[in-house]
Coordinates of C-alpha atoms in Angstrom, one line a residue:
X1 CA 190.0 37.8 150.6
X2 CA 188.2 36.5 147.5
X3 CA 185.0 36.4 149.6
X4 CA 185.8 39.9 151.0
X5 CA 186.2 41.2 147.5
X6 CA 182.9 39.6 146.2
X7 CA 181.2 41.1 149.2
X8 CA 182.8 44.4 148.5
X9 CA 181.7 44.2 144.7
X10 CA 178.2 43.1 145.7
X11 CA 178.0 46.1 148.1
X12 CA 179.3 48.4 145.5
X13 CA 176.9 47.2 143.0
X14 CA 174.0 47.3 145.5
X15 CA 175.0 50.8 146.5
X16 CA 175.3 51.9 142.8
X17 CA 171.9 50.5 142.0
X18 CA 170.5 51.9 145.1
X19 CA 171.7 55.4 144.3
X20 CA 170.6 55.1 140.7
X21 CA 167.2 54.0 141.7
X22 CA 167.1 56.7 144.4
X23 CA 168.0 59.4 141.8
X24 CA 165.4 58.2 139.4
X25 CA 162.8 57.9 142.2
X26 CA 163.8 61.6 143.3
X27 CA 163.1 62.9 139.7
X28 CA 159.8 60.9 139.4
X29 CA 158.7 62.0 142.9
X30 CA 159.7 65.6 142.0
X31 CA 157.7 65.7 138.8
X32 CA 154.8 63.7 140.4
X33 CA 154.8 65.6 143.7
X34 CA 155.3 69.5 143.6
X35 CA 156.0 69.8 140.0
X36 CA 153.3 67.4 139.0
X37 CA 150.7 69.1 141.0
X38 CA 151.5 72.4 139.3
X39 CA 151.4 70.8 135.9
X40 CA 148.1 69.2 136.5
X41 CA 146.6 72.4 137.7
X42 CA 147.8 74.2 134.7
X43 CA 146.4 71.6 132.4
X44 CA 143.1 71.6 134.2
X45 CA 142.8 75.2 134.1
X46 CA 143.4 75.2 130.4
X47 CA 140.6 72.7 129.9
X48 CA 138.1 74.5 132.0
X49 CA 138.7 77.7 130.2
X50 CA 138.3 76.0 126.9
X51 CA 135.0 74.5 128.2
X52 CA 133.7 78.0 129.3
X53 CA 134.8 80.0 126.3
X54 CA 137.1 82.1 128.3
X55 CA 140.9 82.6 128.5
X56 CA 143.4 81.9 131.2
X57 CA 144.5 84.8 133.4
X58 CA 148.0 85.6 131.8
X59 CA 149.6 86.3 135.2
X60 CA 148.5 83.0 136.6
X61 CA 149.4 81.0 133.5
X62 CA 152.9 82.5 133.5
X63 CA 153.4 81.8 137.1
X64 CA 152.2 78.2 136.8
X65 CA 154.4 77.5 133.9
X66 CA 157.5 78.9 135.8
X67 CA 156.6 77.0 138.9
X68 CA 156.3 73.7 136.9
X69 CA 159.8 74.3 135.3
X70 CA 161.4 75.0 138.6
X71 CA 159.8 72.2 140.4
X72 CA 158.0 74.5 142.8
X73 CA 154.4 75.0 144.2
X74 CA 152.5 78.3 144.0
X75 CA 151.1 79.6 147.3
X76 CA 149.9 83.1 145.9
X77 CA 147.5 83.8 143.0
X78 CA 146.6 87.0 141.5
X79 CA 143.6 87.1 139.2
X80 CA 143.2 90.1 137.0
X81 CA 140.9 90.6 133.9
X82 CA 142.1 91.4 130.4
X83 CA 140.3 94.1 128.5
X84 CA 138.2 92.8 125.6
X85 CA 139.1 95.0 122.7
X86 CA 137.6 93.1 119.8
X87 CA 134.3 91.2 119.4
X88 CA 135.8 87.8 119.3
X89 CA 138.1 88.2 122.2
X90 CA 137.5 86.0 125.2
X91 CA 137.2 87.4 128.8
X92 CA 139.0 86.1 131.8
X93 CA 136.6 84.3 134.2
X94 CA 136.8 83.7 137.7
X95 CA 135.0 80.3 138.1
X96 CA 137.4 78.3 135.9
X97 CA 140.1 79.0 138.0
X98 CA 138.5 78.3 141.3
X99 CA 136.9 75.1 139.7
X100 CA 140.5 73.9 138.8
X101 CA 141.6 74.4 142.3
X102 CA 138.9 72.2 143.6
X103 CA 139.2 69.6 141.0
X104 CA 142.9 69.1 141.6
X105 CA 142.5 69.7 145.4
X106 CA 145.3 72.1 145.3
X107 CA 146.0 72.5 149.0
X108 CA 149.1 74.6 148.7
X109 CA 147.3 77.9 148.0
X110 CA 147.5 80.5 150.8
X111 CA 146.9 83.9 149.2
X112 CA 144.1 84.8 146.9
X113 CA 144.1 88.3 145.1
X114 CA 141.3 89.3 142.7
X115 CA 141.8 92.9 141.4
X116 CA 139.2 94.8 139.3
X117 CA 137.1 91.9 138.5
X118 CA 133.3 92.3 138.6
X119 CA 132.1 89.6 140.9
X120 CA 128.4 88.5 140.6
X121 CA 126.6 86.8 143.5
X122 CA 127.3 83.5 141.8
X123 CA 131.0 84.2 142.0
X124 CA 130.8 85.2 145.6
X125 CA 129.0 82.0 146.3
X126 CA 131.5 79.7 144.6
X127 CA 134.2 81.5 146.6
X128 CA 132.4 81.1 149.8
X129 CA 132.0 77.4 149.1
X130 CA 135.7 77.1 148.6
X131 CA 136.6 78.9 151.7
X132 CA 134.4 76.7 153.8
X133 CA 136.5 73.7 152.9
X134 CA 138.9 73.0 155.7
X135 CA 141.7 71.6 153.6
X136 CA 142.5 75.0 151.9
X137 CA 144.7 77.0 154.1
X138 CA 143.8 80.5 152.9
X139 CA 145.5 83.1 155.1
X140 CA 145.0 86.2 152.9
X141 CA 142.0 87.0 150.8
X142 CA 141.9 90.2 148.8
X143 CA 138.9 91.2 146.6
X144 CA 139.7 94.8 145.5
X145 CA 137.4 96.8 143.3
X146 CA 135.1 93.8 142.5
X147 CA 131.8 95.6 142.5
X148 CA 130.7 93.6 145.7
X149 CA 127.3 94.9 146.8
X150 CA 125.4 94.7 150.2
X151 CA 123.3 91.7 149.1
X152 CA 126.4 89.6 148.3
X153 CA 128.3 90.4 151.5
X154 CA 126.2 88.0 153.7
X155 CA 127.2 85.0 151.7
X156 CA 130.9 85.9 151.8
X157 CA 130.6 86.7 155.6
X158 CA 129.0 83.3 156.3
X159 CA 132.0 81.4 155.1
X160 CA 134.4 83.5 157.4
X161 CA 133.6 81.3 160.5
X162 CA 135.2 78.3 158.7
X163 CA 138.4 80.1 157.9
X164 CA 140.6 79.0 160.8
X165 CA 143.9 80.3 159.4
X166 CA 142.7 83.4 157.7
X167 CA 144.6 86.5 159.1
X168 CA 144.0 89.3 156.5
X169 CA 141.0 90.4 154.7
X170 CA 140.9 93.2 152.1
X171 CA 137.7 94.4 150.4
X172 CA 138.8 97.9 149.4
X173 CA 136.9 99.8 146.8
X174 CA 133.7 97.8 147.0
X175 CA 130.9 100.3 148.0
X176 CA 128.7 98.0 150.0
X177 CA 128.0 100.7 152.5
X178 CA 126.7 100.4 156.2
X179 CA 124.5 97.4 155.4
X180 CA 127.2 95.4 153.9
X181 CA 129.5 96.4 156.8
X182 CA 126.9 95.1 159.3
X183 CA 126.6 91.7 157.6
X184 CA 130.3 91.4 157.3
X185 CA 130.8 92.1 161.1
X186 CA 128.2 89.7 161.8
X187 CA 130.2 86.9 160.0
X188 CA 133.4 88.1 161.7
X189 CA 132.0 87.6 165.2
X190 CA 132.5 83.8 164.7
X191 CA 136.1 84.2 163.3
X192 CA 139.0 83.8 165.8
X193 CA 142.0 84.3 163.6
X194 CA 141.5 87.6 161.6
X195 CA 144.1 90.2 162.5
X196 CA 143.9 92.7 159.7
X197 CA 140.8 94.0 158.0
X198 CA 140.9 96.6 155.1
X199 CA 137.8 98.5 154.0
X200 CA 139.1 101.5 152.2
X201 CA 136.6 103.5 150.0
X202 CA 133.6 101.1 150.7
X203 CA 131.2 104.1 151.4
X204 CA 131.0 103.5 155.1
X205 CA 129.2 106.1 157.1
X206 CA 128.6 106.8 160.9
X207 CA 126.8 103.5 161.6
X208 CA 129.7 101.4 160.4
X209 CA 131.8 102.8 163.4
X210 CA 129.5 101.0 165.8
X211 CA 129.7 97.7 164.0
X212 CA 133.6 97.9 163.6
X213 CA 134.0 99.0 167.2
X214 CA 132.1 95.9 168.4
X215 CA 134.2 93.6 166.3
X216 CA 137.4 95.4 167.3
X217 CA 136.5 94.8 171.0
X218 CA 135.3 91.2 170.9
X219 CA 137.6 89.5 168.3
X220 CA 141.4 89.1 167.6
X221 CA 141.3 91.9 165.1
X222 CA 143.9 94.6 165.7
X223 CA 144.5 96.3 162.4
X224 CA 142.0 98.4 160.6
X225 CA 142.4 100.3 157.3
X226 CA 139.4 102.5 156.7
X227 CA 140.7 105.3 154.5
X228 CA 138.4 107.1 152.2
X229 CA 135.1 106.6 154.1
X230 CA 132.7 109.0 156.0
X231 CA 132.9 107.8 159.6
X232 CA 133.1 111.5 160.6
X233 CA 133.8 112.3 164.4
X234 CA 130.7 110.3 165.7
X235 CA 131.5 107.0 164.0
X236 CA 135.2 107.3 164.8
X237 CA 134.4 107.8 168.5
X238 CA 132.2 104.8 168.4
X239 CA 135.1 102.8 166.9
X240 CA 137.7 103.5 169.5
X241 CA 135.8 104.2 172.7
X242 CA 136.1 100.6 174.1
X243 CA 139.9 100.6 173.1
X244 CA 140.2 103.9 175.1
X245 CA 138.6 102.3 178.1
X246 CA 140.7 99.3 178.0
X247 CA 143.8 101.5 177.7
X248 CA 142.9 103.2 181.0
X249 CA 142.3 100.1 182.7
X250 CA 145.7 98.9 181.7
X251 CA 147.3 102.1 182.8
X252 CA 145.7 101.8 186.2
X253 CA 146.9 98.3 186.5
X254 CA 150.5 99.4 185.5
X255 CA 150.5 102.1 188.2
X256 CA 149.2 99.6 190.9
X257 CA 151.9 97.0 189.8
X258 CA 154.6 99.7 190.0
X259 CA 153.4 100.6 193.5
X260 CA 153.3 97.0 194.6
X261 CA 156.9 96.4 193.4
X262 CA 158.1 99.6 195.0
X263 CA 156.6 98.4 198.3
X264 CA 158.1 95.1 197.9
X265 CA 161.5 96.6 197.1
X266 CA 161.4 98.9 200.2
X267 CA 160.4 95.9 202.4
X268 CA 163.3 93.7 201.1
X269 CA 165.8 96.6 201.6
X270 CA 164.4 97.1 205.1
X271 CA 164.9 93.5 205.9
X272 CA 168.3 93.5 204.6
X273 CA 169.3 96.5 206.7
X274 CA 167.9 94.9 209.8
X275 CA 169.6 91.6 209.0
X276 CA 173.1 93.4 208.7
X277 CA 172.3 95.3 212.0
X278 CA 171.6 92.0 213.7
X279 CA 175.0 90.5 212.6
X280 CA 176.9 93.5 213.5
X281 CA 175.4 93.6 217.1
X282 CA 176.2 89.9 217.6
X283 CA 180.0 90.9 217.9
X284 CA 181.3 88.1 215.7
X285 CA 183.0 90.4 213.0
X286 CA 184.8 87.5 211.3
X287 CA 181.8 85.4 211.3
X288 CA 179.7 88.3 210.0
X289 CA 182.3 89.1 207.2
X290 CA 182.1 85.5 206.0
X291 CA 178.3 85.4 206.1
X292 CA 178.2 88.9 204.4
X293 CA 180.5 87.4 201.8
X294 CA 178.7 84.3 201.3
X295 CA 175.2 85.8 201.1
X296 CA 176.0 88.1 198.3
X297 CA 177.6 85.2 196.5
X298 CA 174.6 83.1 196.9
X299 CA 172.4 86.0 195.6
X300 CA 174.5 86.1 192.5
X301 CA 173.9 82.4 192.0
X302 CA 170.3 82.8 192.3
X303 CA 170.3 85.5 189.7
X304 CA 172.3 83.0 187.4
X305 CA 169.7 80.5 187.9
X306 CA 166.9 82.8 187.1
X307 CA 168.7 83.7 183.9
X308 CA 168.9 80.0 183.0
X309 CA 165.3 79.6 183.8
X310 CA 164.2 82.4 181.4
X311 CA 166.2 80.7 178.7
X312 CA 164.6 77.4 179.0
X313 CA 161.0 78.7 179.4
X314 CA 160.6 79.5 175.8
X315 CA 157.1 78.3 174.7
X316 CA 155.4 78.7 171.4
X317 CA 153.3 81.5 170.7
X318 CA 149.7 80.9 171.4
X319 CA 146.5 82.1 169.6
X320 CA 146.0 85.9 169.2
X321 CA 144.5 87.7 172.1
X322 CA 140.9 88.6 171.9
X323 CA 139.8 92.0 173.3
X324 CA 139.6 95.8 172.6
X325 CA 143.2 96.3 171.4
X326 CA 144.2 98.2 168.3
X327 CA 147.7 98.1 166.8
X328 CA 147.2 100.0 163.6
X329 CA 144.4 102.3 162.7
X330 CA 144.2 104.1 159.4
X331 CA 141.4 106.8 159.1
X332 CA 142.6 109.0 156.3
X333 CA 140.0 111.0 154.5
X334 CA 137.0 110.2 156.9
X335 CA 135.4 113.6 157.2
X336 CA 136.7 114.1 160.8
X337 CA 136.0 117.8 161.0
X338 CA 133.7 120.4 162.4
X339 CA 131.1 120.2 159.6
X340 CA 129.2 117.3 160.8
X341 CA 126.1 117.1 163.1
X342 CA 128.1 117.2 166.3
X343 CA 129.4 120.7 165.6
X344 CA 132.6 122.6 165.6
X345 CA 133.9 121.1 168.9
X346 CA 133.6 117.5 167.5
X347 CA 137.3 117.2 166.2
X348 CA 138.5 118.3 169.7
X349 CA 136.4 115.7 171.6
X350 CA 137.3 113.1 169.1
X351 CA 141.1 114.0 169.3
X352 CA 140.8 113.8 173.1
X353 CA 139.8 110.2 172.8
X354 CA 142.8 109.5 170.6
X355 CA 145.0 111.5 173.2
X356 CA 143.7 109.0 175.9
X357 CA 144.5 106.1 173.6
X358 CA 148.1 107.3 173.1
X359 CA 148.6 108.1 176.7
X360 CA 147.5 104.8 178.0
X361 CA 147.7 102.0 175.4
X362 CA 151.0 100.3 174.9
X363 CA 150.0 98.3 171.9
X364 CA 149.3 101.2 169.5
X365 CA 151.9 101.4 166.6
X366 CA 150.3 103.4 163.8
X367 CA 147.6 106.2 163.6
X368 CA 146.7 108.0 160.3
X369 CA 144.5 110.9 160.4
X370 CA 145.7 112.4 157.1
X371 CA 143.1 114.6 155.2
X372 CA 140.9 115.2 158.1
X373 CA 140.6 118.9 159.3
X374 CA 141.1 118.3 163.1
X375 CA 142.4 121.8 163.5
X376 CA 145.0 123.4 165.7
X377 CA 143.3 122.2 169.0
X378 CA 142.8 118.8 167.8
X379 CA 146.4 118.7 166.8
X380 CA 147.4 119.9 170.3
X381 CA 145.5 117.0 171.9
X382 CA 147.5 114.5 169.6
X383 CA 150.8 116.2 170.5
X384 CA 150.0 116.1 174.2
X385 CA 149.3 112.4 173.9
X386 CA 152.7 111.8 172.1
X387 CA 154.7 113.8 174.5
X388 CA 153.1 112.0 177.6
X389 CA 153.8 108.7 175.7
X390 CA 157.5 109.5 175.3
X391 CA 157.9 110.5 179.0
X392 CA 156.0 107.3 180.1
X393 CA 158.3 105.2 177.9
X394 CA 155.4 103.3 176.2
X395 CA 156.9 103.0 172.9
X396 CA 156.9 104.9 169.7
X397 CA 153.8 105.5 167.6
X398 CA 153.8 106.3 163.8
X399 CA 151.3 109.2 163.3
X400 CA 150.3 111.1 160.2
X401 CA 148.0 114.2 160.3
X402 CA 146.8 117.1 158.2
X403 CA 149.0 120.1 157.9
X404 CA 146.0 122.4 158.5
X405 CA 147.4 123.7 161.9
X406 CA 150.2 125.8 163.1
X407 CA 153.7 124.8 161.8
X408 CA 155.0 124.5 165.4
X409 CA 152.2 121.8 166.3
X410 CA 152.6 120.0 163.0
X411 CA 156.3 119.8 163.1
X412 CA 156.2 118.6 166.7
X413 CA 153.8 115.8 165.8
X414 CA 156.0 114.8 162.8
X415 CA 158.9 114.8 165.2
X416 CA 157.4 112.5 167.8
X417 CA 155.4 110.4 165.3
X418 CA 157.6 110.1 162.2
X419 CA 158.0 106.9 160.0
X420 CA 154.4 106.6 158.8
X421 CA 154.0 106.7 155.0
X422 CA 151.1 106.4 152.7
X423 CA 150.0 102.6 152.2
X424 CA 151.1 101.6 148.8
X425 CA 150.1 97.9 148.7
X426 CA 147.2 98.5 146.3
X427 CA 148.8 98.3 142.9
X428 CA 147.2 100.7 140.4
X429 CA 145.0 102.2 143.1
X430 CA 147.2 105.0 144.7
X431 CA 145.6 107.8 142.6
X432 CA 142.0 106.6 142.9
X433 CA 139.7 108.9 144.6
X434 CA 136.4 108.1 146.4
X435 CA 133.3 108.3 144.3
X436 CA 130.8 110.8 145.1

């Protein structure tokens, strides 16, 4: 017994010491792990700002301090400038922040938002070098109203090929025009992960419809936000024509598949009828009853087995599909009307393409045509597509159009395609209008 007591005491002491050490280690690891990385990043950012005669972004500093106190890491950073009111006030600079991330090798960052910051070519080059590093898992990049011009776009676009987890790119309110859009699309050709692209109010003209249509058809891109540009009817048709063709192909394939299934079901029903007739004509009614009772039972077992197989055959989702599919397309205020080079019938021709897209494509979820004068006939084309889609049970689509048509047509479109509201993800930019 004494030995047992000694062993018990020994174990107790060992456990107590182990627990105490474990707790101490936990605190040290917490402060030296997540908490420590955030604190180091904050100190490095302070030092870099002091060396460059700039001030820290107030929002980033506040978030870093809160994360350090709560033993957390930050994955989302929003950089905004501070207005310089006096002569001695220091500005907020972009390079010290990005340099701090690289010096500390802060690999937790996932989302970068830069708002209203005038980015020079040197800033774009620094950002591109950062994006090309494989150990920074950037999934969202937003450079909104940063005065990015066409000559700076190629440097940013060249880095997109190295972004193997980037899914969302937002470049709203940067008026780089068709030339910049062309360079951007050339860079996106080598990207295999981008799903959402927003180029609202970027001074895009008809030519950009061709570049974006090519990217929409040859990459995994499936969401396009292009409000406030000038694609007009011609550029819009170039944008969606391959998606319309793909939708018609899929509709034909669905029809053929439905016919094949109907023929198989008819053949199986005929075989079942013939089998029952053969059993009845054999004269063994008791045997036929047993067989008849056993066969449906065996059929039920097979159905149960099929159900089990479905539950077991769950596989992880693969990479996004590449092809001419569009899920969300926002084209508000794009000059889609009868005043362009194609004449008064251009909106009707353009809306017929959208009608085919609505009738045939199962993947369409949102369509925004607000502030485009498509007229009554164009509205009827959209309405016909929505009605056909409802009858074919292809799934609902959220649609928003102009009210410049008869109230009956407009109300019917609203009824069939309700649910789409104005995009409000751009803080402080809702009331901003396109520059002319």
